[in-house]
Tab-separated table of C-alpha atoms in Angstrom:
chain	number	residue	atom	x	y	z
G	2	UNK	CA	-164.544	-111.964	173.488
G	3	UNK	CA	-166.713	-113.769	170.802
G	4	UNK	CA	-169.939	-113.239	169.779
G	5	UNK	CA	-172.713	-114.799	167.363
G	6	UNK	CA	-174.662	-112.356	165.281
G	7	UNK	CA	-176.951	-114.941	163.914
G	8	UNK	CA	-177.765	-119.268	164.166
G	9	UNK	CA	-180.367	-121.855	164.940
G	10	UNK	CA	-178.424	-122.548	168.371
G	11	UNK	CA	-178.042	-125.804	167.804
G	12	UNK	CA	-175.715	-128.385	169.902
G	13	UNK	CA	-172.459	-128.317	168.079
G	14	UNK	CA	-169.989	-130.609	170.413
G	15	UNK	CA	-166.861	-130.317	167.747
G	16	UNK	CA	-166.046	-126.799	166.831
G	17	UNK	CA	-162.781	-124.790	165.536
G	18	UNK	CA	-161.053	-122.785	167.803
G	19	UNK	CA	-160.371	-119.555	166.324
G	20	UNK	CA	-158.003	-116.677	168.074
G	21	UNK	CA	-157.956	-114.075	166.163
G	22	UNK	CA	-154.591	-112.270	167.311
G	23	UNK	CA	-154.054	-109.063	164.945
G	24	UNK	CA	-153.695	-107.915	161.130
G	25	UNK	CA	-151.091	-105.590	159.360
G	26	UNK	CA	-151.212	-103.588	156.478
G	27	UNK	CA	-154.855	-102.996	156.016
G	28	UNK	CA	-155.845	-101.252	153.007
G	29	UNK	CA	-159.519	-99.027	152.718
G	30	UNK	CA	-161.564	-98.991	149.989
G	31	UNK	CA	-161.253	-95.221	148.729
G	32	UNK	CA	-160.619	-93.092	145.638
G	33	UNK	CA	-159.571	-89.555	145.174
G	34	UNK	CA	-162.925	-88.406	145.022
G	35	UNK	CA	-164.059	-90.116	148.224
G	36	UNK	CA	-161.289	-90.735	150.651
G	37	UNK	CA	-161.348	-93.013	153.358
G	38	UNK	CA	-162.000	-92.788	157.135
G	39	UNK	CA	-160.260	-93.848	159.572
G	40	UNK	CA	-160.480	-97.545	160.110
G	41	UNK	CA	-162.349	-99.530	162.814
G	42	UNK	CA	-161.964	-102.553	161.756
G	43	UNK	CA	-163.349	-106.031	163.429
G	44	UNK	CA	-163.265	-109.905	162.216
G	45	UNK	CA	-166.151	-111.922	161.347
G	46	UNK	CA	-165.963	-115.831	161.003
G	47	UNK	CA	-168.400	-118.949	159.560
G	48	UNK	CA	-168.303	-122.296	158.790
G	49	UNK	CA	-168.594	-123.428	154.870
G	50	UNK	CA	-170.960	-126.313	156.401
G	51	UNK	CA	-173.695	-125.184	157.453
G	52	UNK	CA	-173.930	-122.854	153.582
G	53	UNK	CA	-173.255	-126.271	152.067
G	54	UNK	CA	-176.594	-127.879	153.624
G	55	UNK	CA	-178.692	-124.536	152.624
G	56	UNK	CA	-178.639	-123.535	155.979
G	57	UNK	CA	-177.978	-119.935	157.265
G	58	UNK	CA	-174.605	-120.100	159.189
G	59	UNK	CA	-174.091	-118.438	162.143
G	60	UNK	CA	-171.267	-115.608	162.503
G	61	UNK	CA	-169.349	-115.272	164.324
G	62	UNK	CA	-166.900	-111.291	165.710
G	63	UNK	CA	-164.788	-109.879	167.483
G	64	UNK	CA	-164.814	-106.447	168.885
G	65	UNK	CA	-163.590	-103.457	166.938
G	66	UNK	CA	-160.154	-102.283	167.523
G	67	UNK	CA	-160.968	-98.696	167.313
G	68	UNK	CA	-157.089	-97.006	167.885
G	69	UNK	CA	-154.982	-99.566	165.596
G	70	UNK	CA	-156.307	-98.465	162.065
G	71	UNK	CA	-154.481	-100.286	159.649
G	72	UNK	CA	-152.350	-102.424	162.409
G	73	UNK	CA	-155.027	-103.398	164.430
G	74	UNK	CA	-155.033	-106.326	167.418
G	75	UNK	CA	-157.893	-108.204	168.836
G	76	UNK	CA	-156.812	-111.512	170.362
G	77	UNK	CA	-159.878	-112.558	170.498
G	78	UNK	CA	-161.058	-116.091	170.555
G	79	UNK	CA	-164.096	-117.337	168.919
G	80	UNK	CA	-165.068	-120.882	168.586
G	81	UNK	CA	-166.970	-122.088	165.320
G	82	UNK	CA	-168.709	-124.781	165.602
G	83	UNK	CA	-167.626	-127.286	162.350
G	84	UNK	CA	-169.303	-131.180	161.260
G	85	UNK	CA	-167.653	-134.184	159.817
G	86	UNK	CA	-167.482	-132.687	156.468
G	87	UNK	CA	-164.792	-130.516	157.995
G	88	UNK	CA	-162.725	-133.366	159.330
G	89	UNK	CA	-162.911	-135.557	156.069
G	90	UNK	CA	-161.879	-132.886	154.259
G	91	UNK	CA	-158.566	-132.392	156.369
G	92	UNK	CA	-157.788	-135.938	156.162
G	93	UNK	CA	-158.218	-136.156	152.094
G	94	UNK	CA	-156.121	-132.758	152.152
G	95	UNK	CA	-159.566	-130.486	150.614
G	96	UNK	CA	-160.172	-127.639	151.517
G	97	UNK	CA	-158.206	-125.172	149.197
G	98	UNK	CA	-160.595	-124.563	147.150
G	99	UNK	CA	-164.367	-124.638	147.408
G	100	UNK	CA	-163.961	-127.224	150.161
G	101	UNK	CA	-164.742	-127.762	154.111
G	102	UNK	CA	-163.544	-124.181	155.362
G	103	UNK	CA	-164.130	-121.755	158.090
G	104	UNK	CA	-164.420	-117.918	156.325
G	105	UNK	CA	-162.679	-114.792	157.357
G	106	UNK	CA	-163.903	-111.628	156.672
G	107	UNK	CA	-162.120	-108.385	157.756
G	108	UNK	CA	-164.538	-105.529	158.136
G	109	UNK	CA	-164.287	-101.941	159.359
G	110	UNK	CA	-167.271	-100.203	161.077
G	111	UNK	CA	-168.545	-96.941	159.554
G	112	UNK	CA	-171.018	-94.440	161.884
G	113	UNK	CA	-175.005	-93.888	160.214
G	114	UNK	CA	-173.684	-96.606	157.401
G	115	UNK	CA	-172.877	-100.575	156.694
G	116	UNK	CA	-169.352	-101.740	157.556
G	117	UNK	CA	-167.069	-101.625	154.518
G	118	UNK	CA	-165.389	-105.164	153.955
G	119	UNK	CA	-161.441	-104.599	153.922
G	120	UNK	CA	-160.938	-108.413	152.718
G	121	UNK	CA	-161.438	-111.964	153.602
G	122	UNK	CA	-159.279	-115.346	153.144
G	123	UNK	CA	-160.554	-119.022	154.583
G	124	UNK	CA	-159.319	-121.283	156.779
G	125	UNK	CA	-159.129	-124.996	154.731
G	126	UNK	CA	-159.528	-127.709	156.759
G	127	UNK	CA	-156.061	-129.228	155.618
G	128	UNK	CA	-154.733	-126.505	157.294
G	129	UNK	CA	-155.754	-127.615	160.770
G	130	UNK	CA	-156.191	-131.329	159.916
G	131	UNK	CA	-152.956	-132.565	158.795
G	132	UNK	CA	-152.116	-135.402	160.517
G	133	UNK	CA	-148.792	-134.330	161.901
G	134	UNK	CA	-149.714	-133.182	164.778
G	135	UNK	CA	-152.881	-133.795	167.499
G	136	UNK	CA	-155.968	-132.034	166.376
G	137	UNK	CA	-155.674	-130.063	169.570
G	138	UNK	CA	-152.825	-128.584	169.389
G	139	UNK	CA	-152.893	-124.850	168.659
G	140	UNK	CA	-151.185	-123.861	165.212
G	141	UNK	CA	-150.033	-120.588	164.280
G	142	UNK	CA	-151.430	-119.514	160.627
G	143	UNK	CA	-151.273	-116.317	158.763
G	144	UNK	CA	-152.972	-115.446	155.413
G	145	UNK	CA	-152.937	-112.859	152.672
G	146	UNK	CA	-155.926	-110.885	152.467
G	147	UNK	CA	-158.338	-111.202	149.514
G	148	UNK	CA	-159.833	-108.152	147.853
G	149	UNK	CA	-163.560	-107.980	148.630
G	150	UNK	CA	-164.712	-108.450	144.919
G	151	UNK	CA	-162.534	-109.791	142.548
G	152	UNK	CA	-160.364	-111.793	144.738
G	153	UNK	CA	-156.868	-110.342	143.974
G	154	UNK	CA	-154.201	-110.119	146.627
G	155	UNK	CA	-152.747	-107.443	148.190
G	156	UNK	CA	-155.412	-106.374	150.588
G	157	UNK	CA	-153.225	-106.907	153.870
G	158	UNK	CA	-151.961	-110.289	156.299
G	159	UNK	CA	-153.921	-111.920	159.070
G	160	UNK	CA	-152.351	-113.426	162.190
G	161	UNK	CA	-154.684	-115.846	163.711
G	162	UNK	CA	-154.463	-119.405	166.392
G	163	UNK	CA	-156.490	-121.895	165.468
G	164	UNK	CA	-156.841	-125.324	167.077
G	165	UNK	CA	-159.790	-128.143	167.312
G	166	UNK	CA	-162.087	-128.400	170.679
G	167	UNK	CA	-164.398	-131.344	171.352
G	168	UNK	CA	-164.147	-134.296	173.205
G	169	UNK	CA	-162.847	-137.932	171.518
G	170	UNK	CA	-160.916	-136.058	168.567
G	171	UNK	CA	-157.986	-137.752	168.499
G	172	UNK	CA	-160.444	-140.555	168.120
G	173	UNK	CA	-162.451	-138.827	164.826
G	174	UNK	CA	-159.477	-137.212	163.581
G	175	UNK	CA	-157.088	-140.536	162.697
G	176	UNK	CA	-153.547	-140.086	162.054
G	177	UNK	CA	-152.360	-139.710	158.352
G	178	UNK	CA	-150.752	-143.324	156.998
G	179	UNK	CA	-147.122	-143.524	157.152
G	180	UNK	CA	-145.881	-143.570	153.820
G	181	UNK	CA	-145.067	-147.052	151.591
G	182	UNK	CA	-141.158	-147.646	151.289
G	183	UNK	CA	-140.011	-147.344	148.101
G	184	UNK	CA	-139.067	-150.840	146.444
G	185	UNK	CA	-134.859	-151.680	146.472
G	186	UNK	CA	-134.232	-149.024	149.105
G	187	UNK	CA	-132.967	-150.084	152.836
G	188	UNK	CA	-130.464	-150.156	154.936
G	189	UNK	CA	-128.377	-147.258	156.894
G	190	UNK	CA	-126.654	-144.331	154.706
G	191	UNK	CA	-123.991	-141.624	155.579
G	192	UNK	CA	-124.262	-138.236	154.787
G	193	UNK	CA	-121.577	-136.407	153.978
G	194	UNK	CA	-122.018	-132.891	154.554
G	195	UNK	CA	-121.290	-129.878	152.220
G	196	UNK	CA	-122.461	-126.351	151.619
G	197	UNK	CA	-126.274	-125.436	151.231
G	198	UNK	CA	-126.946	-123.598	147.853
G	199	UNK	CA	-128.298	-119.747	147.891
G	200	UNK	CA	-131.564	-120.870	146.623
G	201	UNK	CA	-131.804	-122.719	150.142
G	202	UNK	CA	-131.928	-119.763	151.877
G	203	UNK	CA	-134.956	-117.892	149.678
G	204	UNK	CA	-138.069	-116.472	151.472
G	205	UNK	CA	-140.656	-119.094	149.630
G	206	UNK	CA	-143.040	-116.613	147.747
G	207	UNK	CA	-146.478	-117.891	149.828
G	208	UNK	CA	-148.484	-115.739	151.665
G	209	UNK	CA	-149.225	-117.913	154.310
G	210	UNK	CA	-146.865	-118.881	156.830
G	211	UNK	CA	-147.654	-121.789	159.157
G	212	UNK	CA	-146.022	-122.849	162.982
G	213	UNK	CA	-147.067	-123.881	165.895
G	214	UNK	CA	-147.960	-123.455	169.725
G	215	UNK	CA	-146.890	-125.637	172.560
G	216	UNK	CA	-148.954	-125.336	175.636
């Protein structure tokens, strides 16, 4: 189910698939004056382009999961339409910061009041445009939650699919270069193997995990 709250309906032929599958570990904003209610909460998506030309960009939500409180599940799929700005930025690696990015904003509906915001995280462009594999194919991506207002961690993990629709993308989306040899190195070598260390075997410390879909 997807739906747009808000845009200038314009003809967007390239846009970001977006399935938004579930979340865990949702946290409300309360205190012990004011506890809070039970959570409905819902997903809202946009595209950093559109804000980066001064234009209002369209949003994009799911429905609200109104039994799985602070586990809930949508899979949903939403499709956000994205420009070339998006694209470039994939291919430079951008995105992290400040860059060509879809938003993600986790929200739970109150009744007779605003929704409160439970946290958000973006989607960077490197993310989806790698160059490792076809722009198409659907990748696997979870992120950690940010707080609504300073931007701390903590505030839960979001599952999501995300892949790129449009026509002639492999086309606008070139591979990344193979990398230079390195001068005085060639020829065949053996490996001998041995033991891994401990340290091999660590969870890395990242929020995000990344795999991938095969059709």
């Amino acid at each position: 189910m997807a739906a747009a709250e808000k845009g200038d309906g314009g003809d967007e032929q390239i846009a970001l698939e977006v399935t938004v599958l579930s979340a865990e570990s949702l946290r409300n904003r309360s205190s012990p004056l004011l506890p809070g209610r039970r959570l409905r909460p819902y997903v809202i998506l946009s595209s950093s382009s559109a804000a980066n030309r001064g234009q209002l960009a369209p949003i994009y939500r799911t429905r609200v999961d109104e039994g799985g409180a602070h586990h809930p599940t949508w899979r949903d799929t939403l499709r956000v339409p994205v420009d070339a700005s998006f694209l470039r930025g994939g291919e430079r690696g951008q995105g992290k910061e400040g860059g060509a990015a879809v938003h993600v904003s986790v929200l739970s509906k109150r009744p007779f009041r605003g929704p409160v915001r439970l946290g958000w995280c973006e989607i960077p462009a490197c993310d989806v445009v790698d160059g490792l594999w076809p722009p198409s194919a659907r990748r696997r991506l979870s992120y950690a939650l940010r707080h609504p207002r300073h931007g701390g961690h903590g505030r839960g993990v979001i599952h999501m699919a995300v892949r790129l629709f449009g026509p002639h993308l492999e086309r606008l989306v070139p591979p990344a270069p193979r990398p230079a040899p390195e001068p005085g190195w060639f020829g065949t070598a053996m490996g001998i193997p041995r033991a891994a260390p401990v340290s091999a075997f660590r969870v890395p410390e990242s929020g995000r995990h990344v795999s991938y879909w095969r059709r």
